[in-house]
Amino acid sequence: AAKEAGRNGYHFHSPEMNRKAHERMELEMSLRQALERDEFFLEFQPIINVGGDCLVGAEALVRWQHPAQGRVMPGTFIPLAESSGLIIPLGEWVLRKACEKMKEWRDAGLPPVKLSVNISGRQFEQRNFTALVDEVLKETGVDARALQFELTETSLMKDAGATVSALYKLKELDLRIVVDDFGTGYSSLAYLKNFPIDHIKIDRSFVMDICDDPDDRSIVEAIVAMANKLNLDVVAEGVETREQRDLLLDLGCHEMQGFLFHRPLPEEKFVELLRDVRLCTLPAAL
Ligand code: C2E
Ligand code: MG
Ligand code: MG
Ligand code: MG
């Protein structure tokens, strides 16, 4: 029918649109099976304290090894997982896998590195989310202080009341909370005061042009100053050049993550790094 319409000059759905919609549907179907087929895996991107020249921890980033399409990046499938609800089981898989890896590494005698896990707003809205987190920590024997959650401003602002109580429950477990992609959420800054937040991560979009765009530079400067006043740690993501690195240091931002230091690493490479890296803090109890 689409072809006929095309021939007559009326096409409500262009072949291109049909193809896209079809691809999306297929991707969603294979996403459903991907968990059972164990097609997801994690990569780990180191977070460095550049001033102190030590490893703060790493961010766990999910990847999908699609049987036909090869590696699919989260920018493609996370939105799909969110709209289809699959983010709930996928997010649980990521959390559990990150904790299992921490346990494996610790059992292998590697230094107790901290991992940051991205949590989607949809997961966070689950009633029993804190219970799930508690359960995974107990199952894997991981110390909650070795785990931190990255939540975007947008997901934090959805339902401020529910968010505050969920965050306090996570704090009771001793988890650290990071605001991811800070500065991109069009949100009130009041939440920084009202929510138990430990850390903000300056979005890559501000870091990108920091050397050329005085406005971006001022924004980063203001974020760092505010973080210092509020006693929040601050980390910059997407650092790609030495110039960005040097400028960030000048502005008082010491923690950085980006291709300049390391790309997200496959587990073997990350473990290699762990073998001879210096961790920034080694809490005695961990
Ligand atoms: P994000 O949390 O802001 O993660 C950082 C993204 O920036 C990663 O992309 C990382 O590879 C990329 N990146 C790091 N350093 C640089 C750099 O120097 N330059 C550039 N150009 N990019 C850099 P990735 O892995 O494709 O992830 C994209 C987004 O997908 C993440 O953004 C996060 O929002 C989401 N995501 C990834 N893993 C998960 C997950 O397990 N759960 C959920 N809910 N979301 C996830
Ligand atoms: Mg993140
Ligand atoms: Mg980020
Ligand atoms: Mg980002």
Coordinates of C-alpha atoms and ligand atoms in Angstrom, one line a residue:
A1 CA 0.0 0.0 0.0
A2 CA 2.8 2.4 0.8
K3 CA 4.3 1.6 -2.6
E4 CA 1.0 2.4 -4.4
A5 CA 0.6 5.6 -2.5
G6 CA 4.2 6.5 -3.5
R7 CA 3.5 5.9 -7.1
N8 CA 0.5 8.2 -7.0
G9 CA 2.5 10.8 -5.3
Y10 CA 0.7 10.6 -2.0
H11 CA 2.9 9.1 0.7
F12 CA 1.8 9.5 4.3
H13 CA 4.6 7.3 5.4
S14 CA 7.8 7.6 3.4
P15 CA 9.7 4.4 2.9
E16 CA 12.4 6.0 5.1
M17 CA 9.9 6.4 8.0
N18 CA 8.6 2.9 7.6
R19 CA 12.0 1.5 7.7
K20 CA 12.9 3.5 10.8
A21 CA 9.7 2.4 12.6
H22 CA 10.3 -1.1 11.6
E23 CA 13.9 -1.1 12.8
R24 CA 12.7 0.4 16.1
M25 CA 10.2 -2.4 16.5
E26 CA 12.7 -5.0 15.7
L27 CA 15.2 -3.5 18.1
E28 CA 12.6 -3.5 20.9
M29 CA 11.8 -7.1 20.3
S30 CA 15.5 -8.2 20.4
L31 CA 16.0 -6.0 23.5
R32 CA 13.4 -8.1 25.2
Q33 CA 15.3 -11.2 24.4
A34 CA 18.7 -9.7 25.1
L35 CA 18.5 -10.1 28.9
E36 CA 17.7 -13.8 28.7
R37 CA 20.4 -14.4 26.1
D38 CA 22.9 -12.5 28.2
E39 CA 23.9 -10.1 25.5
F40 CA 24.6 -7.1 27.8
F41 CA 28.0 -6.4 29.3
L42 CA 29.6 -3.5 31.2
E43 CA 32.6 -1.3 30.4
F44 CA 34.3 0.8 33.1
Q45 CA 35.5 4.3 32.6
P46 CA 38.0 5.5 35.2
I47 CA 37.4 8.7 37.1
I48 CA 40.7 10.4 38.0
N49 CA 41.7 12.9 40.6
V50 CA 44.0 14.9 38.4
G51 CA 45.3 17.1 41.2
G52 CA 46.2 14.1 43.4
D53 CA 47.1 11.9 40.5
C54 CA 45.0 8.9 41.7
L55 CA 42.0 6.9 40.8
V56 CA 38.7 8.0 42.3
G57 CA 36.7 5.1 40.9
A58 CA 35.0 4.2 37.6
E59 CA 31.6 4.6 35.9
A60 CA 30.0 1.4 34.8
L61 CA 28.5 1.8 31.3
V62 CA 26.2 -0.8 29.8
R63 CA 26.7 -2.1 26.3
W64 CA 24.7 -4.5 24.2
Q65 CA 26.3 -7.1 22.0
H66 CA 23.5 -7.6 19.4
P67 CA 23.8 -10.9 17.6
A68 CA 23.4 -9.4 14.1
Q69 CA 24.1 -5.7 14.5
G70 CA 27.2 -6.0 16.7
R71 CA 27.7 -3.6 19.5
V72 CA 24.8 -1.2 20.2
M73 CA 25.5 1.8 22.4
P74 CA 23.2 2.9 25.3
G75 CA 22.2 6.1 23.5
T76 CA 20.3 3.9 21.2
F77 CA 18.8 1.3 23.5
I78 CA 18.4 3.1 26.9
P79 CA 15.6 5.4 25.6
L80 CA 13.9 2.3 24.1
A81 CA 14.4 0.4 27.3
E82 CA 12.9 3.3 29.2
S83 CA 9.8 3.7 27.0
S84 CA 9.1 0.0 27.0
G85 CA 9.7 -0.6 30.7
L86 CA 12.5 -3.0 30.1
I87 CA 14.8 -0.5 31.9
I88 CA 13.5 -2.1 35.2
P89 CA 15.0 -5.5 34.6
L90 CA 17.9 -4.1 32.7
G91 CA 18.7 -1.6 35.4
E92 CA 18.6 -4.4 38.0
W93 CA 21.0 -6.4 35.8
V94 CA 23.4 -3.5 35.7
L95 CA 23.3 -2.9 39.4
R96 CA 23.8 -6.6 40.2
K97 CA 26.6 -7.0 37.7
A98 CA 28.4 -4.0 38.9
C99 CA 28.3 -5.3 42.5
E100 CA 29.3 -8.8 41.4
K101 CA 32.3 -7.4 39.6
M102 CA 33.3 -5.4 42.7
K103 CA 33.1 -8.6 44.7
E104 CA 35.1 -10.6 42.1
W105 CA 37.8 -8.0 42.0
R106 CA 38.0 -7.8 45.8
D107 CA 38.2 -11.6 46.0
A108 CA 41.0 -11.5 43.5
G109 CA 43.0 -9.2 45.8
L110 CA 42.6 -6.1 43.7
P111 CA 42.2 -2.7 45.4
P112 CA 38.6 -1.9 46.5
V113 CA 37.6 0.5 43.7
K114 CA 34.4 2.5 43.8
L115 CA 31.8 2.1 41.1
S116 CA 29.3 4.6 39.8
V117 CA 26.1 3.2 38.3
N118 CA 23.6 5.1 36.2
I119 CA 20.1 4.9 37.5
S120 CA 17.2 5.8 35.3
G121 CA 14.3 7.8 36.6
R122 CA 12.0 4.9 35.9
Q123 CA 14.0 2.6 38.2
F124 CA 14.1 5.2 40.9
E125 CA 10.4 5.6 40.8
Q126 CA 9.9 1.9 41.7
R127 CA 8.5 1.6 45.2
N128 CA 10.8 -1.2 46.2
F129 CA 13.9 0.3 44.7
T130 CA 15.8 0.8 48.0
A131 CA 14.8 -2.8 49.1
L132 CA 16.3 -4.1 45.8
V133 CA 19.5 -2.1 46.4
D134 CA 19.8 -3.4 49.9
E135 CA 19.2 -7.0 48.7
V136 CA 21.9 -6.8 46.0
L137 CA 24.4 -5.3 48.4
K138 CA 23.7 -8.1 50.9
E139 CA 23.8 -10.8 48.2
T140 CA 27.1 -9.7 46.9
G141 CA 28.6 -8.6 50.2
V142 CA 29.6 -5.2 48.7
D143 CA 30.0 -2.2 51.1
A144 CA 27.5 0.5 50.1
R145 CA 30.2 3.1 50.4
A146 CA 31.9 1.6 47.4
L147 CA 28.8 2.2 45.3
Q148 CA 27.4 5.5 44.0
F149 CA 24.4 6.2 41.9
E150 CA 24.2 8.7 39.1
L151 CA 20.9 10.3 38.6
T152 CA 20.1 13.1 36.1
E153 CA 18.6 16.4 37.3
T154 CA 15.6 15.7 35.2
S155 CA 14.8 12.4 36.9
L156 CA 15.5 13.9 40.3
M157 CA 13.0 16.7 39.6
K158 CA 10.1 14.6 38.5
D159 CA 8.4 14.1 41.8
A160 CA 10.4 16.0 44.4
G161 CA 8.5 14.6 47.4
A162 CA 9.0 11.0 46.4
T163 CA 12.6 11.7 45.4
V164 CA 13.6 13.2 48.7
S165 CA 12.4 10.2 50.7
A166 CA 13.9 7.7 48.2
L167 CA 17.2 9.6 48.4
Y168 CA 17.2 9.6 52.2
K169 CA 16.6 5.8 52.2
L170 CA 19.6 5.3 50.0
K171 CA 21.6 7.6 52.2
E172 CA 20.6 5.4 55.2
L173 CA 22.2 2.5 53.3
D174 CA 25.3 4.7 53.0
L175 CA 25.2 5.2 49.3
R176 CA 26.6 8.2 47.6
I177 CA 24.4 10.2 45.1
V178 CA 25.8 12.0 42.1
V179 CA 23.8 14.4 39.9
D180 CA 24.7 13.4 36.4
D181 CA 24.8 15.8 33.4
F182 CA 24.6 18.7 35.8
G183 CA 23.4 21.9 34.3
T184 CA 21.3 20.5 31.5
G185 CA 18.1 19.9 33.4
Y186 CA 16.4 23.3 33.5
S187 CA 15.8 22.8 37.1
S188 CA 15.7 24.9 40.2
L189 CA 18.9 24.8 42.2
A190 CA 16.9 24.5 45.5
Y191 CA 17.1 20.7 45.2
L192 CA 20.8 20.8 45.9
K193 CA 19.9 22.1 49.4
N194 CA 16.9 19.9 50.0
F195 CA 18.2 16.6 48.6
P196 CA 21.0 14.6 50.2
I197 CA 23.4 14.9 47.3
D198 CA 27.1 14.3 47.6
H199 CA 28.5 15.0 44.2
I200 CA 27.8 16.8 41.0
K201 CA 29.0 15.8 37.6
I202 CA 29.4 18.7 35.2
D203 CA 27.9 17.9 31.8
R204 CA 30.2 17.3 28.8
S205 CA 28.4 20.0 26.9
F206 CA 30.0 22.7 29.2
V207 CA 33.4 21.1 29.1
M208 CA 33.5 20.7 25.4
D209 CA 33.9 24.5 24.6
I210 CA 35.3 25.6 27.9
C211 CA 38.5 26.8 26.3
D212 CA 36.9 28.8 23.5
D213 CA 33.5 29.9 25.0
P214 CA 33.8 32.4 27.9
D215 CA 30.2 31.7 28.8
D216 CA 30.9 28.0 29.3
R217 CA 33.9 28.8 31.2
S218 CA 31.9 31.1 33.5
I219 CA 29.3 28.4 34.0
V220 CA 31.8 25.8 35.0
E221 CA 33.5 28.3 37.3
A222 CA 30.2 29.1 39.0
I223 CA 29.3 25.4 39.3
V224 CA 32.6 24.7 41.0
A225 CA 32.3 27.7 43.3
M226 CA 28.8 26.7 44.3
A227 CA 29.8 23.0 44.8
N228 CA 32.6 24.1 47.1
K229 CA 30.2 26.3 49.1
L230 CA 27.7 23.6 49.5
N231 CA 30.3 21.0 50.3
L232 CA 29.7 18.9 47.3
D233 CA 32.3 17.1 45.3
V234 CA 32.5 18.0 41.7
V235 CA 33.6 16.0 38.7
A236 CA 33.8 17.0 35.0
E237 CA 32.9 14.6 32.3
G238 CA 34.0 14.5 28.7
V239 CA 37.5 15.8 29.2
E240 CA 39.2 15.3 25.8
T241 CA 42.2 17.7 25.7
R242 CA 45.0 18.9 27.8
E243 CA 43.8 22.4 27.5
Q244 CA 40.4 21.5 29.0
R245 CA 42.2 19.6 31.7
D246 CA 44.5 22.5 32.7
L247 CA 41.6 25.0 32.6
L248 CA 39.4 22.8 34.8
L249 CA 42.3 22.4 37.3
D250 CA 42.7 26.2 37.3
L251 CA 39.0 26.6 38.0
G252 CA 39.3 24.2 41.0
C253 CA 37.8 21.1 39.5
H254 CA 40.1 18.2 40.3
E255 CA 38.1 15.1 39.4
M256 CA 37.7 14.3 35.8
Q257 CA 36.5 11.7 33.4
G258 CA 37.1 11.6 29.7
F259 CA 38.9 10.2 26.7
L260 CA 42.0 12.2 27.5
F261 CA 42.6 9.9 30.4
H262 CA 40.7 6.7 29.4
R263 CA 37.9 5.6 27.2
P264 CA 35.4 3.3 28.8
L265 CA 37.4 0.1 29.2
P266 CA 36.5 -3.6 28.8
E267 CA 36.8 -5.4 32.0
E268 CA 40.2 -7.0 31.3
K269 CA 41.7 -3.7 30.6
F270 CA 40.2 -2.1 33.6
V271 CA 41.5 -4.9 35.8
E272 CA 44.9 -4.4 34.3
L273 CA 44.7 -0.8 35.3
L274 CA 43.6 -1.7 38.8
R275 CA 46.6 -3.9 39.3
D276 CA 49.0 -1.0 39.4
V277 CA 47.0 2.1 40.0
R278 CA 46.9 4.2 43.1
L279 CA 43.5 4.7 44.6
C280 CA 42.7 8.1 46.0
T281 CA 41.2 6.9 49.3
L282 CA 41.5 3.5 50.9
P283 CA 38.9 3.6 53.6
A284 CA 40.2 1.1 56.2
A285 CA 36.8 -0.7 56.5
L286 CA 36.5 -1.4 52.8
Ligands
C2E1 P1 26.5 9.4 30.9 O1 26.1 8.8 32.2 O2 26.7 10.9 30.9 O3 27.9 8.7 30.6 C1 29.0 9.3 30.0 C2 29.0 9.1 28.5 O4 30.0 9.9 27.9 C3 29.4 7.6 28.1 O5 28.7 7.3 26.9 C4 30.9 7.8 27.8 O6 31.4 6.8 26.9 C5 30.9 9.2 27.2 N1 32.2 9.8 27.3 C6 33.1 9.7 28.4 N2 34.1 10.5 28.2 C7 34.0 11.1 27.0 C8 34.8 12.0 26.3 O7 35.8 12.5 26.7 N3 34.3 12.5 25.1 C9 33.1 12.0 24.6 N4 32.7 12.5 23.5 N5 32.3 11.1 25.3 C10 32.7 10.7 26.5 P2 27.9 6.0 26.7 O8 28.6 4.9 27.3 O9 27.5 5.9 25.2 O10 26.6 6.3 27.5 C11 25.7 7.3 27.2 C12 24.6 7.4 28.2 O11 23.8 6.3 28.4 C13 25.2 7.7 29.6 O12 25.6 9.0 29.7 C14 24.0 7.3 30.5 O13 23.1 8.4 30.6 C15 23.4 6.2 29.7 N6 23.8 4.9 30.3 C16 24.9 4.2 30.1 N7 24.9 3.1 30.9 C17 23.7 3.1 31.5 C18 23.1 2.2 32.5 O14 23.6 1.2 32.9 N8 21.8 2.6 32.9 C19 21.2 3.7 32.5 N9 20.0 4.0 33.0 N10 21.8 4.5 31.6 C20 23.0 4.2 31.2
MG2 MG 26.6 8.8 34.1
MG3 MG 27.1 12.1 32.6
MG4 MG 26.5 13.2 29.8

